[in-house]
Coordinates of C-alpha atoms in Angstrom, one line a residue:
M82 CA 8.5 32.6 -7.1
P83 CA 6.9 28.8 -7.0
T84 CA 9.5 26.4 -7.1
H85 CA 7.8 23.1 -6.3
V86 CA 4.5 20.8 -7.0
I87 CA 2.4 18.7 -4.6
G88 CA 1.3 15.4 -5.6
V89 CA -1.4 13.6 -3.2
D90 CA -2.6 10.0 -2.7
S91 CA -5.8 10.0 -0.8
S92 CA -5.9 6.0 -0.4
T93 CA -8.2 3.8 1.5
Q94 CA -6.0 3.9 4.4
A95 CA -4.2 7.4 4.5
T96 CA -3.3 10.7 3.0
K97 CA 0.2 10.8 1.6
V98 CA 1.5 14.1 0.4
V99 CA 5.0 14.7 -1.6
V100 CA 6.4 18.1 -2.4
V101 CA 8.5 17.3 -5.4
D102 CA 11.0 19.5 -7.6
P103 CA 9.6 19.8 -11.1
D104 CA 12.8 19.7 -12.7
D105 CA 13.7 16.1 -11.7
G106 CA 10.8 14.6 -9.9
S107 CA 12.7 14.4 -6.5
V108 CA 10.9 14.5 -3.3
V109 CA 11.9 17.3 -0.9
R110 CA 9.2 17.0 1.7
E111 CA 6.3 14.6 2.6
A112 CA 3.7 14.0 5.1
R113 CA 1.3 11.3 5.9
R114 CA -2.1 11.3 7.9
A115 CA -4.1 8.3 8.5
H116 CA -7.9 7.7 7.7
P117 CA -10.5 6.2 9.3
E118 CA -11.1 2.4 9.0
G119 CA -14.1 0.9 7.3
T120 CA -15.6 0.5 3.8
E121 CA -17.9 3.6 4.6
V122 CA -16.2 6.9 5.6
D123 CA -17.3 10.7 5.8
P124 CA -15.4 12.5 3.2
R125 CA -14.6 15.4 5.5
S126 CA -12.0 13.0 7.2
W127 CA -10.0 12.8 4.0
W128 CA -10.3 16.6 3.8
T129 CA -9.1 17.2 7.2
A130 CA -6.4 14.7 6.7
L131 CA -5.5 16.6 3.5
C132 CA -5.4 20.0 5.2
D133 CA -3.2 18.6 8.0
A134 CA -0.6 16.8 5.7
L135 CA -0.5 20.2 3.8
T136 CA 0.0 22.2 6.7
E137 CA 2.9 20.1 7.6
V138 CA 4.7 20.3 4.6
G139 CA 4.1 24.0 3.9
T140 CA 2.7 25.2 0.6
D141 CA 4.3 28.8 0.4
D142 CA 6.7 27.6 -2.4
V143 CA 4.0 25.4 -4.4
G144 CA 2.9 26.3 -7.8
A145 CA 0.6 23.3 -8.7
I146 CA -1.1 20.6 -7.0
A147 CA -3.1 17.2 -8.0
V148 CA -5.0 14.6 -6.0
A149 CA -5.1 10.9 -7.1
G150 CA -7.5 9.1 -5.1
Q151 CA -8.8 5.7 -4.4
Q152 CA -11.1 4.8 -7.5
H153 CA -14.8 3.9 -7.2
G154 CA -15.7 5.5 -4.1
M155 CA -19.3 7.1 -4.2
V156 CA -19.5 10.6 -2.7
L157 CA -23.0 11.5 -3.1
C158 CA -23.9 15.2 -2.4
D159 CA -26.6 17.7 -2.2
G160 CA -26.9 20.8 -3.9
R161 CA -24.4 22.6 -2.1
G162 CA -21.8 19.8 -2.5
E163 CA -22.1 18.4 0.9
P164 CA -22.2 14.6 1.4
V165 CA -25.6 13.4 1.8
R166 CA -24.2 9.9 3.4
D167 CA -20.9 8.5 4.3
A168 CA -18.9 7.7 1.1
L169 CA -19.2 3.9 0.1
L170 CA -15.5 2.9 -0.8
W171 CA -14.6 0.6 -3.6
N172 CA -14.0 -2.5 -1.1
D173 CA -17.7 -2.3 0.3
T174 CA -19.5 -5.2 -1.1
R175 CA -23.0 -4.8 -0.1
S176 CA -23.9 -3.7 -3.6
A177 CA -23.1 -7.0 -5.2
D178 CA -26.6 -8.0 -5.8
A179 CA -27.0 -4.5 -7.2
G180 CA -24.3 -5.2 -9.7
R181 CA -25.8 -8.3 -10.9
D182 CA -29.2 -6.8 -11.3
L183 CA -27.7 -4.0 -13.4
V184 CA -25.7 -6.5 -15.7
D185 CA -29.1 -8.2 -16.3
E186 CA -31.0 -5.0 -16.9
L187 CA -28.6 -4.0 -19.6
G188 CA -28.7 -7.3 -21.2
G189 CA -25.6 -9.0 -19.9
P190 CA -21.7 -8.8 -19.5
S191 CA -21.2 -8.1 -23.0
A192 CA -23.5 -5.1 -23.4
W193 CA -21.7 -3.5 -20.3
A194 CA -18.3 -4.2 -21.7
D195 CA -19.1 -3.0 -25.0
A196 CA -20.7 0.3 -23.4
V197 CA -18.2 1.4 -21.0
G198 CA -15.4 -1.4 -20.9
T199 CA -16.3 -2.9 -17.7
V200 CA -18.9 -5.2 -16.2
P201 CA -20.4 -3.8 -13.0
V202 CA -19.3 -5.7 -9.7
A203 CA -19.7 -4.4 -6.1
S204 CA -16.7 -2.0 -6.4
I205 CA -17.9 0.0 -9.3
T206 CA -19.7 3.3 -8.5
A207 CA -22.9 2.6 -10.6
T208 CA -23.7 -0.3 -8.3
K209 CA -23.4 1.8 -5.3
L210 CA -25.6 4.2 -6.8
R211 CA -28.2 1.5 -7.3
W212 CA -27.8 0.1 -4.0
T213 CA -28.5 3.6 -2.2
S214 CA -31.5 4.3 -4.3
R215 CA -33.2 1.2 -3.2
A216 CA -31.9 0.8 0.4
E217 CA -31.9 4.2 1.3
P218 CA -34.4 6.2 -0.7
D219 CA -34.8 9.1 1.5
T220 CA -31.1 9.7 1.5
A221 CA -31.2 9.4 -2.4
A222 CA -34.0 11.8 -2.7
R223 CA -31.6 14.6 -1.4
A224 CA -28.8 13.8 -3.7
R225 CA -28.1 16.2 -6.6
A226 CA -24.8 15.2 -7.5
V227 CA -22.1 12.3 -7.5
M228 CA -18.4 12.6 -7.4
L229 CA -15.5 10.2 -6.8
P230 CA -13.2 10.8 -3.9
H231 CA -10.5 12.5 -5.8
D232 CA -13.2 14.6 -7.4
W233 CA -14.6 15.9 -4.4
L234 CA -11.1 16.7 -2.6
T235 CA -10.0 18.7 -5.9
W236 CA -13.3 20.6 -5.9
R237 CA -12.7 21.6 -2.2
L238 CA -9.2 22.6 -3.0
R239 CA -10.6 25.3 -5.4
G240 CA -13.1 26.5 -2.6
G241 CA -16.1 24.3 -3.5
A242 CA -19.7 25.9 -3.7
R243 CA -18.5 29.1 -1.9
A244 CA -16.2 29.9 -4.6
G245 CA -18.8 28.8 -7.4
A246 CA -16.2 25.9 -8.4
E247 CA -17.3 23.7 -11.2
P248 CA -16.5 20.0 -10.2
A249 CA -14.1 18.4 -12.5
T250 CA -12.7 14.7 -13.1
D251 CA -10.3 13.2 -15.5
R252 CA -10.9 10.4 -18.0
G253 CA -8.9 7.8 -15.9
D254 CA -11.0 7.9 -12.6
A255 CA -14.1 8.7 -14.7
S256 CA -13.7 5.3 -16.6
G257 CA -14.1 3.3 -13.3
T258 CA -17.7 4.6 -12.6
G259 CA -19.4 2.6 -14.9
Y260 CA -21.2 5.6 -16.6
W261 CA -18.5 7.0 -18.6
S262 CA -17.0 5.2 -21.8
P263 CA -13.3 5.4 -22.7
H264 CA -14.5 4.0 -26.1
T265 CA -16.3 7.4 -26.8
G266 CA -14.8 9.5 -24.2
D267 CA -18.4 10.6 -23.0
Y268 CA -20.8 10.0 -20.0
R269 CA -23.5 7.7 -20.5
P270 CA -26.2 9.4 -18.8
D271 CA -28.7 6.6 -19.6
L272 CA -26.6 4.2 -17.6
L273 CA -26.2 6.7 -14.6
E274 CA -30.1 6.9 -14.6
L275 CA -30.5 3.1 -15.2
A276 CA -28.4 2.9 -11.9
F277 CA -29.8 5.5 -9.6
G278 CA -33.4 6.1 -11.2
R279 CA -32.9 9.8 -12.1
A280 CA -30.2 12.2 -13.5
L281 CA -27.5 13.5 -11.2
D282 CA -24.9 16.3 -11.9
V283 CA -21.4 14.8 -12.6
P284 CA -18.2 16.4 -13.0
R285 CA -16.7 17.8 -16.1
V286 CA -14.0 15.5 -17.5
A287 CA -10.9 17.5 -18.1
A288 CA -8.1 17.0 -20.8
P289 CA -4.7 15.3 -19.6
G290 CA -2.4 18.1 -18.2
E291 CA -5.3 20.6 -17.9
S292 CA -5.3 23.2 -15.3
V293 CA -9.1 23.2 -13.8
G294 CA -8.4 26.3 -11.5
R295 CA -6.6 27.5 -8.7
G296 CA -6.4 27.0 -5.1
H297 CA -8.8 29.1 -3.1
E298 CA -7.5 32.1 -1.3
H299 CA -8.6 30.8 2.1
G300 CA -7.7 27.3 1.3
P301 CA -4.5 25.1 2.1
V302 CA -3.0 25.9 -1.4
P303 CA -4.0 29.7 -2.1
G304 CA -3.5 30.6 -5.8
A305 CA -1.7 27.2 -6.8
V306 CA -2.6 25.9 -10.0
V307 CA -5.0 22.7 -9.6
A308 CA -4.7 19.8 -12.1
P309 CA -7.7 17.3 -12.6
G310 CA -6.1 14.8 -10.6
T311 CA -7.1 11.0 -11.4
G312 CA -7.7 7.4 -9.9
D313 CA -4.8 5.8 -7.7
N314 CA -3.7 3.0 -10.3
M315 CA -3.7 6.0 -13.0
G316 CA -1.5 7.9 -10.9
A317 CA 0.9 5.0 -10.4
A318 CA 1.1 4.4 -14.2
L319 CA 1.7 7.9 -14.9
A320 CA 4.5 8.0 -12.2
I321 CA 6.4 5.0 -13.6
G322 CA 6.0 4.9 -17.3
T323 CA 6.2 1.5 -18.9
G324 CA 7.6 0.1 -21.9
P325 CA 6.3 -2.8 -24.3
G326 CA 5.2 -5.7 -22.2
E327 CA 5.6 -4.5 -18.8
L328 CA 3.0 -5.3 -16.7
I329 CA 2.7 -3.2 -13.3
V330 CA 1.6 -5.2 -10.5
S331 CA 0.8 -3.5 -7.4
I332 CA 0.7 -5.2 -4.1
G333 CA -1.2 -3.0 -1.5
T334 CA -4.6 -3.0 0.4
S335 CA -6.0 -4.3 -3.1
G336 CA -3.9 -6.2 -5.6
T337 CA -3.8 -5.0 -9.1
V338 CA -2.4 -5.9 -12.4
F339 CA -2.3 -3.2 -15.2
V340 CA -0.5 -2.0 -18.3
A341 CA -0.5 1.0 -20.6
A342 CA -2.4 0.5 -23.8
D343 CA -3.0 2.3 -27.1
R344 CA -6.6 0.7 -27.6
P345 CA -9.5 0.2 -25.5
T346 CA -10.6 -3.2 -24.2
A347 CA -13.9 -4.6 -23.6
D348 CA -13.8 -8.1 -21.7
P349 CA -17.3 -9.6 -21.3
S350 CA -16.0 -12.2 -18.6
G351 CA -15.5 -8.9 -16.4
L352 CA -12.2 -10.1 -15.3
V353 CA -10.3 -7.1 -17.1
A354 CA -11.7 -3.7 -16.5
G355 CA -11.0 -1.7 -19.5
F356 CA -10.1 1.8 -18.0
A357 CA -8.7 4.9 -19.5
D358 CA -5.5 6.3 -18.1
A359 CA -4.2 9.8 -17.2
R360 CA -2.3 10.3 -20.2
G361 CA -4.9 10.1 -23.2
G362 CA -4.5 6.3 -23.6
F363 CA -6.0 3.2 -21.9
L364 CA -5.4 1.1 -18.9
P365 CA -6.8 -2.4 -19.0
L366 CA -6.7 -3.6 -15.3
V367 CA -7.3 -6.5 -13.0
C368 CA -8.2 -6.1 -9.5
T369 CA -8.3 -8.1 -6.6
L370 CA -9.7 -7.4 -3.1
N371 CA -7.1 -9.4 -1.3
A372 CA -3.2 -8.7 -1.4
A373 CA -0.9 -7.4 1.1
R374 CA -3.1 -8.1 4.2
V375 CA -3.0 -11.7 3.3
L376 CA 0.6 -11.6 4.0
G377 CA 0.1 -10.1 7.5
V378 CA -2.8 -12.5 8.2
G379 CA -0.3 -15.4 7.4
A380 CA 2.4 -13.9 9.7
T381 CA -0.2 -13.6 12.6
L382 CA -1.3 -17.3 12.0
L383 CA 2.3 -18.4 12.5
G384 CA 3.1 -15.9 15.2
V385 CA 6.1 -14.2 13.6
D386 CA 6.9 -10.7 12.5
P387 CA 7.2 -9.8 8.9
A388 CA 10.9 -10.9 8.4
G389 CA 10.2 -14.4 10.3
F390 CA 7.4 -14.8 7.8
D391 CA 9.5 -14.3 4.9
E392 CA 12.2 -16.8 6.3
L393 CA 9.6 -19.4 6.8
A394 CA 8.1 -19.0 3.0
L395 CA 11.6 -19.0 1.4
A396 CA 12.6 -22.2 3.4
A397 CA 9.8 -24.4 1.5
E398 CA 9.9 -25.7 -1.8
P399 CA 7.7 -24.1 -4.7
G400 CA 4.4 -25.6 -4.5
A401 CA 4.4 -25.7 -0.8
G402 CA 4.2 -29.6 -0.7
G403 CA 0.8 -29.5 -2.5
L404 CA -0.5 -26.9 0.2
V405 CA -2.8 -24.4 -1.4
L406 CA -4.4 -21.1 -0.1
V407 CA -7.1 -19.4 -1.8
P408 CA -6.9 -16.0 -0.1
Y409 CA -10.4 -14.8 -0.4
L410 CA -10.3 -13.4 3.2
E411 CA -12.6 -10.4 2.5
G412 CA -14.6 -12.0 -0.4
E413 CA -13.2 -11.2 -4.0
R414 CA -13.6 -8.8 -6.7
T415 CA -12.0 -10.9 -9.4
P416 CA -13.5 -13.4 -9.9
D417 CA -16.7 -11.7 -8.6
R418 CA -17.1 -13.6 -5.4
P419 CA -18.2 -11.0 -2.9
D420 CA -19.2 -13.5 -0.4
A421 CA -16.5 -16.0 -0.5
T422 CA -14.1 -16.9 2.3
G423 CA -10.4 -18.2 2.6
T424 CA -9.7 -21.5 2.0
V425 CA -6.7 -24.0 2.8
A426 CA -6.6 -27.1 0.7
G427 CA -4.5 -30.1 0.2
L428 CA -3.3 -30.3 3.8
T429 CA -1.6 -33.5 4.6
N430 CA 0.6 -35.0 7.5
A431 CA 3.4 -34.7 5.1
N432 CA 3.1 -31.2 4.1
G433 CA 1.6 -29.7 7.5
T434 CA 4.4 -27.5 8.3
R435 CA 4.8 -23.7 9.2
E436 CA 7.3 -23.4 6.2
N437 CA 4.8 -24.7 3.6
L438 CA 1.8 -22.6 5.2
A439 CA 3.9 -19.5 4.8
R440 CA 4.7 -20.4 1.2
A441 CA 1.2 -21.1 0.5
V442 CA 0.2 -17.9 1.7
V443 CA 2.7 -16.1 -0.7
E444 CA 1.7 -18.2 -3.5
G445 CA -1.9 -18.0 -2.9
M446 CA -1.9 -14.2 -2.9
L447 CA 0.5 -14.1 -6.0
C448 CA -2.0 -16.7 -7.9
G449 CA -4.7 -14.4 -7.8
L450 CA -2.6 -11.7 -9.4
A451 CA -1.4 -14.1 -11.9
A452 CA -4.5 -15.0 -13.0
G453 CA -4.8 -11.2 -13.9
V454 CA -1.9 -11.6 -16.0
E455 CA -3.8 -14.5 -17.9
A456 CA -7.0 -12.4 -18.2
L457 CA -4.9 -9.7 -19.8
A458 CA -3.3 -12.2 -22.3
D459 CA -6.8 -13.3 -22.9
V460 CA -7.7 -10.0 -24.2
G461 CA -4.6 -9.5 -26.6
I462 CA -2.2 -7.7 -24.1
E463 CA 0.8 -10.2 -23.5
G464 CA 3.3 -9.4 -20.7
S465 CA 7.0 -9.9 -20.8
K466 CA 8.2 -8.5 -17.5
V467 CA 6.4 -7.6 -14.2
L468 CA 7.1 -4.5 -12.4
L469 CA 6.4 -5.1 -8.9
I470 CA 5.2 -2.1 -6.7
G471 CA 3.3 -1.6 -3.3
G472 CA 3.9 -2.3 0.3
G473 CA 3.7 -6.3 -0.5
S474 CA 6.5 -5.9 -2.8
R475 CA 9.0 -5.2 -0.1
S476 CA 8.6 -8.5 1.3
R477 CA 11.7 -10.5 0.5
A478 CA 9.7 -13.8 0.1
V479 CA 7.1 -12.0 -2.4
S480 CA 9.8 -10.8 -4.5
A481 CA 11.8 -14.2 -4.6
I482 CA 8.8 -16.3 -5.0
A483 CA 7.1 -13.9 -7.7
P484 CA 8.9 -15.6 -10.8
A485 CA 7.9 -19.0 -9.9
V486 CA 4.5 -17.8 -9.9
F487 CA 4.5 -15.3 -12.7
G488 CA 6.8 -17.4 -14.8
L489 CA 8.2 -14.1 -15.9
D490 CA 11.1 -11.8 -15.0
V491 CA 10.3 -9.5 -12.1
E492 CA 11.6 -6.3 -11.6
V493 CA 11.1 -4.7 -8.3
L494 CA 10.9 -0.8 -8.2
A495 CA 12.5 1.2 -5.6
P496 CA 10.1 1.9 -2.7
A497 CA 8.2 5.1 -3.4
E498 CA 4.9 6.8 -3.3
Y499 CA 4.1 6.3 -6.7
V500 CA 0.3 7.1 -6.6
A501 CA 1.4 10.7 -5.1
L502 CA 4.3 11.1 -7.4
G503 CA 2.2 10.5 -10.4
A504 CA -0.2 13.2 -9.0
A505 CA 2.7 15.5 -8.8
R506 CA 3.8 14.7 -12.5
Q507 CA 0.4 15.8 -13.3
A508 CA 0.6 18.8 -11.4
A509 CA 3.9 19.7 -12.9
W510 CA 2.3 19.3 -16.5
A511 CA -0.6 21.4 -15.7
L512 CA 1.7 24.1 -14.6
T513 CA 4.1 24.1 -17.4
G514 CA 2.0 22.8 -20.1
V515 CA 4.6 20.2 -20.7
E516 CA 4.5 16.6 -19.3
P517 CA 7.7 16.0 -17.4
E518 CA 10.2 13.2 -18.2
W519 CA 11.1 12.2 -14.9
R520 CA 12.7 8.7 -14.5
I521 CA 11.9 6.3 -11.8
A522 CA 14.6 4.2 -10.2
R523 CA 14.6 0.5 -11.0
D524 CA 15.7 -1.6 -7.9
A525 CA 16.4 -5.1 -8.7
V526 CA 15.6 -7.7 -11.3
V527 CA 14.8 -11.2 -10.4
E528 CA 15.1 -13.2 -13.6
A529 CA 12.7 -16.2 -14.2
T530 CA 14.7 -19.4 -14.7
D531 CA 13.3 -22.4 -16.6
A532 CA 13.0 -23.9 -13.3
D533 CA 10.7 -21.0 -12.2
R534 CA 8.7 -21.2 -15.2
Q535 CA 8.0 -25.1 -14.8
A536 CA 7.2 -24.3 -11.2
A537 CA 4.9 -21.4 -12.1
H538 CA 3.0 -23.9 -14.4
H539 CA 2.5 -26.3 -11.5
V540 CA 1.6 -23.8 -8.8
R541 CA -0.9 -22.0 -10.8
E542 CA -2.6 -25.4 -12.0
A543 CA -2.9 -26.4 -8.4
Y544 CA -4.5 -23.2 -7.4
A545 CA -6.8 -23.3 -10.5
K546 CA -8.1 -26.7 -9.5
I547 CA -8.9 -25.5 -6.0
V548 CA -10.6 -22.1 -7.3
G549 CA -12.7 -23.8 -9.9

């Protein structure tokens, strides 16, 4: 008799699998497998990592599984569902010019925001389709379908083409393609054809909590109920659950600011992506390319380990004596500056200390995310508290400095694989027909003082002057 469910986080860097007790959401087993580095990756390496991790945790007692995956990645397939090229990931910026062309061809940013809630930038799947159709016409000619990373893995769990499985996705991940509308709940085939030049098969969009099939008898989870899966940010939001005014800030490979909402958004500035969520609502989101790895670069430059870096940053005063770091180390998505590089500004004899540089690194990374909080406010979504998650949130300096950058109370959530837990929650939902009421532990609250709010104003003002 199945007694557990599995949630999978197939992220940029690794596959993470958690086996969960569906009664209370507790993790009973887990495994991890690394992914190849780079911004284009053979999707079959994700499948190998997933199968290996599932073998490690064991699946004999598992009744359901769901995969949450990195958003936007383009898995372009032939008629048998085999990839015709390596997948282009969300952080591959080669399609930036294609994004600008698509914006112009539809009539500008407002036209896209009204159509699908999102203005295309290099991360969005539609721009990757356009780039492939122009740069690799022979490859494009072989393509018959397009899926997202989590779609393809979910389809493979069900046996893929050999089992006659119909590809399926969910509204959350579909909303990040640039050719599915959260406003109407439908695909926009006209926009897909605008991007690629012709029609492609796309996965069916399943309802929240729906079962899309069962694990193939010769696969890694034979007979298990397979849920639709979702995007990584949607998975994290599903795991955490939020109250009014609670903004989730995730500091991982990318940095994201998002919030559950009961209405769709349309931001013609392109700063806020108007996504759907995995529960039937909406998930307006701001994403930066540069987050936790900025801290690693800072530690390397200063020749210290993460703990030593935290000590240096906490020894400096708010504002780092006027030293400002703009952390566009790999270009940037928000704002849309794919060719930008990092900048250190305001350096003087007086402020040129290791402590100030460490503080400027932390403040600069957080300022990029605080700009996301401001962008959400501009579309009518005000935050009163930040819930901090992701690997970067475990930095003592980040959690301590965050209130003096956001100007809000900051609640640090206990370390957990939130994306995988959200997928497990969806798996349990598909298995039982009822969304679980698990509770996520809250770790610590750092309240923003009046001094923090004043510091936040000055820090963000100095950052904004450099960013322009």
